[in-house]
Amino acid sequence: MSQRAGVAILGLGASGFSAAQLALQKGENVHVSDLRTDSVVGDRARRLRELGAAVELGSHDVPRIATARVVVVSPGIPPDAPALVELRRRSVVWVSEPEFAARYFQGPLIAVTGTNGKTTTTLLTAHLLDAAGIRVAVGGNVGEDLAPAASELALLEPAPEWYVLEMSSFQLADTAAFAPRIGVVTTLAPDHLDRYRSTREYYADKARLFRNATPESRWVLNGESEAVRALPGDAPGVRCYFARAAADTDGALPAAYTEEGVLCLRPGWTGVERLIRTGELPLSGGHQVMNALAASLTARLAGADPEGIRRGLREFRGPPHRMEVVAERNGIRWINDSKATNVEAARSALLGLDRPVVAILGGKDKGEDFRPLVEALTGRVRAVVLYGEAGPRLREELQGEGGEGAAIPLHLVADGFDEAVAVASGAARRGDAILLTPACSSFDLFVDYRARGHRFRELALAAPDSDAGRGES
């Protein structure tokens, strides 16, 4: 008879693989299962079997999983998956991989969530702590090409002074004892409506960040967002707002803001600390000022000194696929914002540019309302190229029944992403930006947003160096 699992893990992606390694390292009997049987999963299964885990591919043995003391579920498995429905029927409670990992952390935790800006803020926070000489480990939802899963951080020796995790709503949904010392909420806007029945449900999962709040908790919150300010409810802890202006927010002055073009901190225990000018930030897009304010304030609360923060802000280079300048060809700037997989992210990208734009929108339709993009597009774009599964609905909603979007030059392409980029290239003029900011996920044509961004970069670098027919507008 097979040995009963102490820890059962559903999903053998990067996070599930790391969770299994952590559990094995801690002496647990481990059972891992995944419906997939591809070569990547097969290689991970082989390696875990060599370490002593029981691994099942092609199915989930629910009766066996249900006997485990701890069940860890990948965020990629939807709540209505048959295995989870059956586990729920059996009254089995499961946790997300970061929740499992955090049980083994040996120091305080910073958790960053939000609809947009959370990856940049997470990585920048860790960079600022490091620049200030504080040992830090960063991971979570940022993606394995940028930082490891949370469980890898739990294996680090010596332990860092601070852990910094990006947390998605899917990961927060399956938390019970998750308790960051500092929690950050960057933005809130409708997203993932292909998985959630309503925006309210989506926000409710984000609010689980505050579930185990104490009076010692510190909450770094976007003071410009009414939804973010309301998210903690009556959770205990100190609220520290960041905003571009120094005006009152819910009766309190923001602890991070800009004044005369300078990033400033007012952390509470000293006077105003001036950091660097916004023009010195090596990040594209006006919304990046808010990310810099959030990260600077968070790092300061975690003990970073102002000089270390200044140095880190000047040195930081943003993660790929987020307002990433990938080419300058023929006087045209090509900007890869493939990670803008929702409407608010695309809207922020458009509003943050100070030059004419040819925008590329489209991809898999997640069910969001595209009409909030009309204001950001009107009078700002030379052309908008629409592609993919969401292309027809984008055209319908951007044109609008009342004609409010009638002045936006829309081009719907039928032959896929490469054609969309070619049409955008043909529409651009010297001094313009070609901006890939899809407002949709990538899964109609690509495996993920990274693959979409990589293809955009390839096409940008292959664009002709000169075009005599183009002139300045």
Short mmCIF file of C-alpha atoms in Angstrom, two decimals:
data_model
loop_
_atom_site.label_atom_id
_atom_site.label_comp_id
_atom_site.label_asym_id
_atom_site.label_seq_id
_atom_site.Cartn_x
_atom_site.Cartn_y
_atom_site.Cartn_z
CA MET A 1 0.00 0.00 0.00
CA SER A 2 1.28 3.48 -0.88
CA GLN A 3 2.48 5.72 1.91
CA ARG A 4 0.02 8.37 2.99
CA ALA A 5 1.06 11.88 1.90
CA GLY A 6 1.68 14.51 4.52
CA VAL A 7 1.60 17.14 1.76
CA ALA A 8 -0.38 16.79 -1.47
CA ILE A 9 0.34 19.23 -4.28
CA LEU A 10 -1.94 19.80 -7.27
CA GLY A 11 -0.10 21.25 -10.25
CA LEU A 12 3.48 20.72 -11.33
CA GLY A 13 4.27 24.13 -12.70
CA ALA A 14 7.16 26.18 -11.31
CA SER A 15 5.40 26.91 -8.01
CA GLY A 16 4.17 23.34 -7.50
CA PHE A 17 7.63 21.95 -8.24
CA SER A 18 9.19 24.36 -5.72
CA ALA A 19 6.57 23.54 -3.08
CA ALA A 20 7.29 19.83 -3.51
CA GLN A 21 11.03 20.40 -3.11
CA LEU A 22 10.40 22.45 0.05
CA ALA A 23 8.11 19.81 1.53
CA LEU A 24 10.62 17.06 0.80
CA GLN A 25 13.41 19.14 2.34
CA LYS A 26 11.31 19.46 5.49
CA GLY A 27 10.91 15.68 5.72
CA GLU A 28 7.33 15.41 4.49
CA ASN A 29 5.81 12.50 2.57
CA VAL A 30 4.81 14.20 -0.68
CA HIS A 31 2.25 13.33 -3.35
CA VAL A 32 2.16 15.51 -6.49
CA SER A 33 -0.33 15.32 -9.35
CA ASP A 34 -0.90 17.14 -12.63
CA LEU A 35 -3.28 16.56 -15.53
CA ARG A 36 -0.52 17.46 -17.96
CA THR A 37 1.97 14.93 -19.30
CA ASP A 38 4.20 17.12 -21.50
CA SER A 39 8.00 16.91 -21.47
CA VAL A 40 8.53 19.81 -19.05
CA VAL A 41 6.15 18.31 -16.49
CA GLY A 42 7.59 14.86 -17.15
CA ASP A 43 11.11 16.07 -16.38
CA ARG A 44 9.96 17.68 -13.14
CA ALA A 45 8.13 14.47 -12.20
CA ARG A 46 11.27 12.41 -12.76
CA ARG A 47 13.36 14.73 -10.59
CA LEU A 48 10.81 14.66 -7.76
CA ARG A 49 10.53 10.88 -7.87
CA GLU A 50 14.30 10.68 -7.49
CA LEU A 51 13.95 12.79 -4.34
CA GLY A 52 11.30 10.46 -2.92
CA ALA A 53 7.97 12.02 -3.94
CA ALA A 54 5.03 10.08 -5.36
CA VAL A 55 4.04 11.72 -8.64
CA GLU A 56 0.87 11.14 -10.66
CA LEU A 57 0.52 12.56 -14.18
CA GLY A 58 -2.64 12.63 -16.30
CA SER A 59 -5.09 12.60 -13.38
CA HIS A 60 -5.70 13.69 -9.77
CA ASP A 61 -6.30 10.88 -7.25
CA VAL A 62 -8.79 12.84 -5.16
CA PRO A 63 -9.34 10.18 -2.43
CA ARG A 64 -5.59 10.02 -1.86
CA ILE A 65 -5.19 13.81 -1.94
CA ALA A 66 -8.03 14.19 0.56
CA THR A 67 -6.09 12.20 3.18
CA ALA A 68 -3.16 14.63 3.19
CA ARG A 69 -2.52 16.85 6.19
CA VAL A 70 -1.78 19.82 3.87
CA VAL A 71 -3.07 20.31 0.33
CA VAL A 72 -1.34 22.90 -1.88
CA VAL A 73 -3.09 24.01 -5.09
CA SER A 74 -1.53 25.81 -8.04
CA PRO A 75 -3.09 29.22 -8.81
CA GLY A 76 -3.47 28.07 -12.42
CA ILE A 77 -6.14 25.54 -11.45
CA PRO A 78 -9.56 27.26 -11.61
CA PRO A 79 -11.94 26.93 -8.64
CA ASP A 80 -14.44 24.96 -10.74
CA ALA A 81 -11.92 22.28 -11.75
CA PRO A 82 -13.44 18.83 -11.09
CA ALA A 83 -10.73 17.86 -8.59
CA LEU A 84 -11.34 20.99 -6.52
CA VAL A 85 -15.10 20.59 -6.71
CA GLU A 86 -14.71 17.08 -5.31
CA LEU A 87 -12.27 18.18 -2.62
CA ARG A 88 -14.69 20.92 -1.60
CA ARG A 89 -17.49 18.35 -1.42
CA ARG A 90 -15.30 16.35 0.96
CA SER A 91 -14.72 19.51 3.08
CA VAL A 92 -11.01 19.52 2.27
CA VAL A 93 -9.33 22.92 2.69
CA TRP A 94 -6.30 23.78 0.59
CA VAL A 95 -3.72 26.59 0.54
CA SER A 96 -1.76 28.40 -2.13
CA GLU A 97 1.96 27.85 -2.62
CA PRO A 98 3.02 31.22 -1.07
CA GLU A 99 0.92 30.47 2.01
CA PHE A 100 2.67 27.09 2.34
CA ALA A 101 6.10 28.65 1.80
CA ALA A 102 5.57 31.50 4.27
CA ARG A 103 5.16 28.98 7.09
CA TYR A 104 8.90 28.35 6.78
CA PHE A 105 10.07 31.96 6.39
CA GLN A 106 12.52 33.04 9.08
CA GLY A 107 11.98 36.78 8.84
CA PRO A 108 9.36 39.47 8.19
CA LEU A 109 7.39 39.56 4.95
CA ILE A 110 6.43 42.31 2.53
CA ALA A 111 3.51 41.30 0.28
CA VAL A 112 2.61 43.34 -2.80
CA THR A 113 -0.67 43.01 -4.65
CA GLY A 114 -2.85 45.09 -6.96
CA THR A 115 -4.30 44.96 -10.44
CA ASN A 116 -1.40 46.74 -12.14
CA GLY A 117 2.10 47.78 -11.12
CA LYS A 118 2.67 45.00 -8.62
CA THR A 119 5.58 43.30 -10.40
CA THR A 120 7.51 46.54 -10.91
CA THR A 121 6.78 47.61 -7.32
CA THR A 122 7.82 44.21 -5.95
CA LEU A 123 11.11 44.11 -7.82
CA LEU A 124 11.86 47.78 -7.14
CA THR A 125 11.17 47.38 -3.41
CA ALA A 126 13.64 44.50 -3.23
CA HIS A 127 16.16 46.47 -5.29
CA LEU A 128 15.92 49.47 -2.95
CA LEU A 129 16.40 47.29 0.13
CA ASP A 130 19.43 45.68 -1.47
CA ALA A 131 20.84 49.10 -2.45
CA ALA A 132 20.51 50.11 1.21
CA GLY A 133 22.52 47.09 2.34
CA ILE A 134 19.59 45.03 3.62
CA ARG A 135 19.61 41.31 2.75
CA VAL A 136 16.41 40.59 0.85
CA ALA A 137 14.83 37.71 -1.06
CA VAL A 138 12.18 38.39 -3.72
CA GLY A 139 9.79 36.05 -5.50
CA GLY A 140 6.20 34.95 -5.86
CA ASN A 141 3.93 35.85 -8.75
CA VAL A 142 6.59 37.89 -10.61
CA GLY A 143 7.29 34.93 -12.89
CA GLU A 144 10.12 32.42 -12.90
CA ASP A 145 12.11 34.40 -15.49
CA LEU A 146 12.33 37.32 -13.04
CA ALA A 147 12.40 35.69 -9.60
CA PRO A 148 11.68 32.28 -8.07
CA ALA A 149 8.55 30.88 -6.48
CA ALA A 150 8.03 31.62 -2.80
CA SER A 151 9.01 28.10 -1.76
CA GLU A 152 12.54 28.58 -3.11
CA LEU A 153 12.96 31.55 -0.78
CA ALA A 154 12.07 29.38 2.20
CA LEU A 155 15.13 27.21 1.47
CA LEU A 156 17.64 30.06 1.48
CA GLU A 157 20.50 29.89 3.98
CA PRO A 158 21.30 32.18 5.58
CA ALA A 159 17.79 33.55 5.75
CA PRO A 160 17.28 37.09 4.42
CA GLU A 161 16.38 40.01 6.64
CA TRP A 162 13.20 40.59 4.60
CA TYR A 163 11.15 38.53 2.18
CA VAL A 164 9.27 40.34 -0.62
CA LEU A 165 6.49 38.51 -2.47
CA GLU A 166 4.21 39.56 -5.29
CA MET A 167 0.77 38.06 -4.64
CA SER A 168 -1.94 37.58 -7.24
CA SER A 169 -5.62 37.44 -6.35
CA PHE A 170 -5.57 33.71 -7.18
CA GLN A 171 -2.80 33.14 -4.64
CA LEU A 172 -4.45 35.31 -1.98
CA ALA A 173 -7.73 33.44 -2.46
CA ASP A 174 -6.24 30.31 -0.93
CA THR A 175 -4.65 31.83 2.16
CA ALA A 176 -5.58 31.37 5.80
CA ALA A 177 -2.64 32.33 8.01
CA PHE A 178 -0.79 34.59 5.54
CA ALA A 179 0.38 37.62 7.55
CA PRO A 180 2.74 40.17 5.96
CA ARG A 181 4.45 42.71 8.20
CA ILE A 182 4.02 45.25 5.39
CA GLY A 183 1.27 44.92 2.78
CA VAL A 184 1.16 46.99 -0.41
CA VAL A 185 -1.78 47.58 -2.75
CA THR A 186 -0.76 49.35 -5.96
CA THR A 187 -4.03 49.72 -7.90
CA LEU A 188 -7.48 48.17 -8.21
CA ALA A 189 -9.52 47.86 -11.39
CA PRO A 190 -11.74 45.17 -12.95
CA ASP A 191 -9.70 42.17 -14.14
CA HIS A 192 -9.88 38.40 -14.55
CA LEU A 193 -13.62 38.52 -15.23
CA ASP A 194 -13.18 35.32 -17.20
CA ARG A 195 -12.54 33.64 -13.81
CA TYR A 196 -14.50 35.81 -11.36
CA ARG A 197 -18.25 36.30 -11.55
CA SER A 198 -17.91 39.96 -10.59
CA THR A 199 -15.42 42.70 -9.78
CA ARG A 200 -16.63 42.48 -6.19
CA GLU A 201 -15.46 38.85 -5.96
CA TYR A 202 -12.09 39.81 -7.44
CA TYR A 203 -11.63 42.63 -4.91
CA ALA A 204 -12.66 40.28 -2.08
CA ASP A 205 -9.73 38.00 -2.85
CA LYS A 206 -7.37 40.99 -2.86
CA ALA A 207 -8.76 42.00 0.55
CA ARG A 208 -7.56 38.70 2.05
CA LEU A 209 -4.18 40.46 2.29
CA PHE A 210 -5.57 42.09 5.48
CA ARG A 211 -7.12 38.96 6.97
CA ASN A 212 -4.49 38.51 9.72
CA ALA A 213 -3.73 42.17 10.35
CA THR A 214 -2.44 43.30 13.74
CA PRO A 215 -1.82 46.77 15.20
CA GLU A 216 1.82 46.35 14.15
CA SER A 217 0.90 45.85 10.48
CA ARG A 218 1.81 48.57 8.01
CA TRP A 219 -0.33 49.06 4.90
CA VAL A 220 1.10 50.98 1.93
CA LEU A 221 -1.94 52.06 -0.08
CA ASN A 222 -2.61 54.01 -3.27
CA GLY A 223 -4.17 57.18 -1.93
CA GLU A 224 -5.48 58.16 -5.37
CA SER A 225 -7.74 55.10 -5.58
CA GLU A 226 -10.97 55.10 -3.62
CA ALA A 227 -11.22 51.32 -4.11
CA VAL A 228 -7.74 50.76 -2.65
CA ARG A 229 -8.41 53.04 0.31
CA ALA A 230 -11.59 51.11 1.10
CA LEU A 231 -10.09 47.64 0.65
CA PRO A 232 -8.70 47.13 4.22
CA GLY A 233 -12.07 47.87 5.79
CA ASP A 234 -11.59 48.05 9.56
CA ALA A 235 -8.42 45.92 9.60
CA PRO A 236 -5.96 47.02 12.30
CA GLY A 237 -2.59 48.49 11.43
CA VAL A 238 -1.19 51.80 10.21
CA ARG A 239 -2.29 53.04 6.78
CA CYS A 240 0.49 54.80 4.82
CA TYR A 241 -0.73 56.41 1.61
CA PHE A 242 1.20 57.29 -1.53
CA ALA A 243 -0.07 59.82 -4.07
CA ARG A 244 1.34 62.22 -6.62
CA ALA A 245 0.02 65.26 -4.73
CA ALA A 246 0.58 66.12 -1.07
CA ALA A 247 -3.13 66.73 -0.41
CA ASP A 248 -5.08 65.12 2.41
CA THR A 249 -6.21 61.52 1.84
CA ASP A 250 -9.04 60.39 4.13
CA GLY A 251 -7.96 63.03 6.62
CA ALA A 252 -4.27 62.10 6.48
CA LEU A 253 -1.37 63.52 4.50
CA PRO A 254 0.27 60.95 2.19
CA ALA A 255 3.54 59.48 3.41
CA ALA A 256 4.97 59.44 -0.13
CA TYR A 257 4.25 62.07 -2.78
CA THR A 258 5.81 64.39 -5.34
CA GLU A 259 6.54 68.06 -4.80
CA GLU A 260 7.95 70.31 -7.51
CA GLY A 261 8.91 67.26 -9.53
CA VAL A 262 10.74 65.53 -6.66
CA LEU A 263 9.84 62.22 -5.00
CA CYS A 264 9.34 62.89 -1.28
CA LEU A 265 8.81 60.76 1.80
CA ARG A 266 7.15 61.75 5.03
CA PRO A 267 7.40 58.43 6.89
CA GLY A 268 6.20 59.80 10.22
CA TRP A 269 9.27 59.61 12.40
CA THR A 270 11.18 62.42 10.68
CA GLY A 271 10.49 65.45 8.55
CA VAL A 272 10.24 65.41 4.77
CA GLU A 273 12.92 63.36 2.99
CA ARG A 274 13.53 64.43 -0.61
CA LEU A 275 14.70 61.63 -2.90
CA ILE A 276 15.24 62.25 -6.64
CA ARG A 277 13.51 64.16 -9.42
CA THR A 278 10.87 62.24 -11.34
CA GLY A 279 12.85 62.87 -14.53
CA GLU A 280 15.73 60.84 -13.11
CA LEU A 281 13.65 57.67 -12.92
CA PRO A 282 14.87 55.22 -15.58
CA LEU A 283 11.29 53.98 -16.11
CA SER A 284 8.97 54.82 -19.01
CA GLY A 285 5.45 56.07 -18.38
CA GLY A 286 3.94 58.52 -15.93
CA HIS A 287 2.29 55.73 -13.89
CA GLN A 288 5.77 54.52 -12.93
CA VAL A 289 6.03 57.49 -10.55
CA MET A 290 3.36 55.84 -8.42
CA ASN A 291 5.25 52.54 -8.46
CA ALA A 292 8.41 54.38 -7.38
CA LEU A 293 6.55 56.13 -4.55
CA ALA A 294 5.06 52.84 -3.31
CA ALA A 295 8.38 51.01 -3.42
CA SER A 296 10.32 53.85 -1.80
CA LEU A 297 7.85 54.15 1.06
CA THR A 298 7.80 50.38 1.58
CA ALA A 299 11.58 50.15 1.62
CA ARG A 300 11.78 53.06 4.09
CA LEU A 301 9.29 51.37 6.42
CA ALA A 302 11.46 48.24 6.23
CA GLY A 303 14.53 50.18 7.36
CA ALA A 304 16.20 51.36 4.16
CA ASP A 305 18.00 54.71 4.52
CA PRO A 306 17.16 57.60 2.16
CA GLU A 307 20.55 57.54 0.45
CA GLY A 308 20.22 53.85 -0.36
CA ILE A 309 16.76 54.50 -1.78
CA ARG A 310 18.07 57.36 -3.92
CA ARG A 311 20.85 55.19 -5.28
CA GLY A 312 18.49 52.31 -5.96
CA LEU A 313 15.95 54.48 -7.77
CA ARG A 314 18.59 55.79 -10.16
CA GLU A 315 20.00 52.32 -10.88
CA PHE A 316 16.81 50.33 -11.32
CA ARG A 317 15.87 48.97 -14.72
CA GLY A 318 12.28 47.87 -15.06
CA PRO A 319 11.22 44.29 -15.82
CA PRO A 320 10.62 43.30 -19.45
CA HIS A 321 7.23 43.59 -21.16
CA ARG A 322 6.22 46.57 -19.01
CA MET A 323 6.64 49.84 -20.94
CA GLU A 324 9.92 48.38 -22.22
CA VAL A 325 11.55 50.36 -25.04
CA VAL A 326 12.72 47.59 -27.37
CA ALA A 327 13.83 49.61 -30.41
CA GLU A 328 14.28 53.07 -31.94
CA ARG A 329 13.93 52.72 -35.71
CA ASN A 330 13.39 55.47 -38.28
CA GLY A 331 12.70 57.98 -35.51
CA ILE A 332 9.98 55.73 -34.09
CA ARG A 333 10.07 54.33 -30.56
CA TRP A 334 8.79 50.77 -30.16
CA ILE A 335 7.41 50.11 -26.65
CA ASN A 336 6.57 46.62 -25.41
CA ASP A 337 3.82 46.72 -22.78
CA SER A 338 2.63 43.16 -23.35
CA LYS A 339 2.01 42.72 -19.61
CA ALA A 340 -0.85 45.26 -19.91
CA THR A 341 -3.44 42.49 -19.94
CA ASN A 342 -6.36 44.57 -18.66
CA VAL A 343 -8.06 47.84 -19.55
CA GLU A 344 -6.69 49.92 -16.68
CA ALA A 345 -3.11 48.93 -17.47
CA ALA A 346 -3.52 49.91 -21.12
CA ARG A 347 -5.22 53.15 -20.13
CA SER A 348 -2.35 54.09 -17.79
CA ALA A 349 0.21 53.32 -20.48
CA LEU A 350 -1.53 55.53 -23.01
CA LEU A 351 -1.95 58.42 -20.59
CA GLY A 352 1.70 58.19 -19.54
CA LEU A 353 3.18 58.90 -23.00
CA ASP A 354 4.00 62.39 -24.22
CA ARG A 355 4.18 61.71 -27.97
CA PRO A 356 1.77 60.59 -30.71
CA VAL A 357 0.95 56.90 -30.44
CA VAL A 358 0.08 54.04 -32.72
CA ALA A 359 -1.49 51.57 -30.30
CA ILE A 360 -1.88 47.81 -30.74
CA LEU A 361 -4.78 46.32 -28.76
CA GLY A 362 -6.23 42.83 -28.69
CA GLY A 363 -5.79 39.22 -27.69
CA LYS A 364 -8.01 36.90 -25.69
CA ASP A 365 -11.24 38.50 -24.53
CA LYS A 366 -11.50 38.41 -20.72
CA GLY A 367 -14.91 40.09 -20.65
CA GLU A 368 -13.87 43.57 -19.52
CA ASP A 369 -15.63 46.75 -20.61
CA PHE A 370 -13.34 48.41 -23.18
CA ARG A 371 -15.16 51.75 -23.22
CA PRO A 372 -12.94 53.37 -20.54
CA LEU A 373 -10.16 53.33 -23.16
CA VAL A 374 -11.99 55.84 -25.37
CA GLU A 375 -10.90 58.88 -23.36
CA ALA A 376 -7.27 57.73 -23.26
CA LEU A 377 -7.25 57.13 -27.02
CA THR A 378 -9.10 60.22 -28.22
CA GLY A 379 -6.75 62.96 -29.41
CA ARG A 380 -3.72 60.97 -28.35
CA VAL A 381 -3.37 58.26 -31.00
CA ARG A 382 -2.51 58.42 -34.68
CA ALA A 383 -4.05 54.98 -35.15
CA VAL A 384 -5.27 51.98 -33.18
CA VAL A 385 -4.68 48.51 -34.57
CA LEU A 386 -6.97 45.77 -33.26
CA TYR A 387 -6.29 42.04 -33.54
CA GLY A 388 -7.13 38.66 -32.09
CA GLU A 389 -10.22 37.17 -30.51
CA ALA A 390 -11.14 40.45 -28.80
CA GLY A 391 -10.61 42.59 -31.92
CA PRO A 392 -14.25 42.76 -33.13
CA ARG A 393 -15.64 43.64 -29.68
CA LEU A 394 -12.88 46.21 -29.18
CA ARG A 395 -13.91 47.90 -32.43
CA GLU A 396 -17.57 47.86 -31.45
CA GLU A 397 -17.06 49.32 -27.98
CA LEU A 398 -14.39 51.86 -28.96
CA GLN A 399 -16.57 53.23 -31.75
CA GLY A 400 -19.49 53.50 -29.36
CA GLU A 401 -23.19 53.69 -30.12
CA GLY A 402 -23.21 57.40 -29.42
CA GLY A 403 -20.26 58.07 -31.66
CA GLU A 404 -17.99 59.13 -28.79
CA GLY A 405 -15.17 57.08 -30.29
CA ALA A 406 -15.90 57.94 -33.90
CA ALA A 407 -12.79 60.12 -34.17
CA ILE A 408 -10.47 57.24 -33.22
CA PRO A 409 -8.90 55.73 -36.36
CA LEU A 410 -9.41 51.99 -35.85
CA HIS A 411 -7.90 49.23 -38.01
CA LEU A 412 -9.13 45.66 -37.40
CA VAL A 413 -6.80 43.02 -38.86
CA ALA A 414 -7.77 39.45 -39.62
CA ASP A 415 -4.47 37.64 -40.07
CA GLY A 416 -3.02 37.75 -36.59
CA PHE A 417 -0.40 39.50 -34.54
CA ASP A 418 2.31 39.90 -37.16
CA GLU A 419 -0.13 41.65 -39.46
CA ALA A 420 -1.19 43.96 -36.63
CA VAL A 421 2.42 44.99 -36.04
CA ALA A 422 2.98 45.51 -39.77
CA VAL A 423 -0.10 47.75 -40.03
CA ALA A 424 1.07 49.72 -36.97
CA SER A 425 4.51 50.14 -38.51
CA GLY A 426 2.97 51.46 -41.70
CA ALA A 427 0.82 53.98 -39.84
CA ALA A 428 3.58 55.41 -37.63
CA ARG A 429 5.50 58.60 -38.41
CA ARG A 430 8.82 59.95 -37.20
CA GLY A 431 8.52 61.03 -33.57
CA ASP A 432 5.70 58.54 -32.83
CA ALA A 433 5.61 55.59 -30.46
CA ILE A 434 4.33 52.20 -31.52
CA LEU A 435 2.87 50.88 -28.27
CA LEU A 436 1.85 47.28 -27.71
CA THR A 437 -0.57 47.62 -24.81
CA PRO A 438 -3.11 44.87 -25.48
CA ALA A 439 -5.69 45.32 -22.66
CA CYS A 440 -6.27 41.57 -23.11
CA SER A 441 -4.54 38.34 -22.21
CA SER A 442 -2.36 36.58 -24.78
CA PHE A 443 -3.82 33.09 -24.77
CA ASP A 444 -5.62 33.21 -28.11
CA LEU A 445 -2.34 33.27 -30.08
CA PHE A 446 0.53 32.92 -27.54
CA VAL A 447 1.40 30.76 -24.57
CA ASP A 448 1.70 33.86 -22.37
CA TYR A 449 2.34 37.62 -22.40
CA ARG A 450 6.09 37.01 -22.49
CA ALA A 451 5.90 35.15 -25.79
CA ARG A 452 3.76 37.97 -27.19
CA GLY A 453 6.27 40.56 -26.01
CA HIS A 454 9.21 38.60 -27.41
CA ARG A 455 7.50 38.42 -30.82
CA PHE A 456 6.84 42.16 -30.75
CA ARG A 457 10.52 42.77 -29.96
CA GLU A 458 11.58 40.55 -32.88
CA LEU A 459 9.30 42.40 -35.29
CA ALA A 460 10.47 45.78 -33.98
CA LEU A 461 14.12 44.89 -34.48
CA ALA A 462 13.35 43.64 -38.00
CA ALA A 463 11.56 46.85 -39.01
CA PRO A 464 13.22 48.80 -41.88
CA ASP A 465 15.81 51.38 -40.86
CA SER A 466 14.49 54.02 -43.22
CA ASP A 467 11.34 54.91 -45.07
CA ALA A 468 11.51 57.93 -47.33
CA GLY A 469 7.75 58.20 -47.39
CA ARG A 470 7.55 59.01 -43.70
CA GLY A 471 7.83 62.49 -42.42
CA GLU A 472 7.08 64.30 -39.22
CA SER A 473 3.45 65.08 -38.59
#
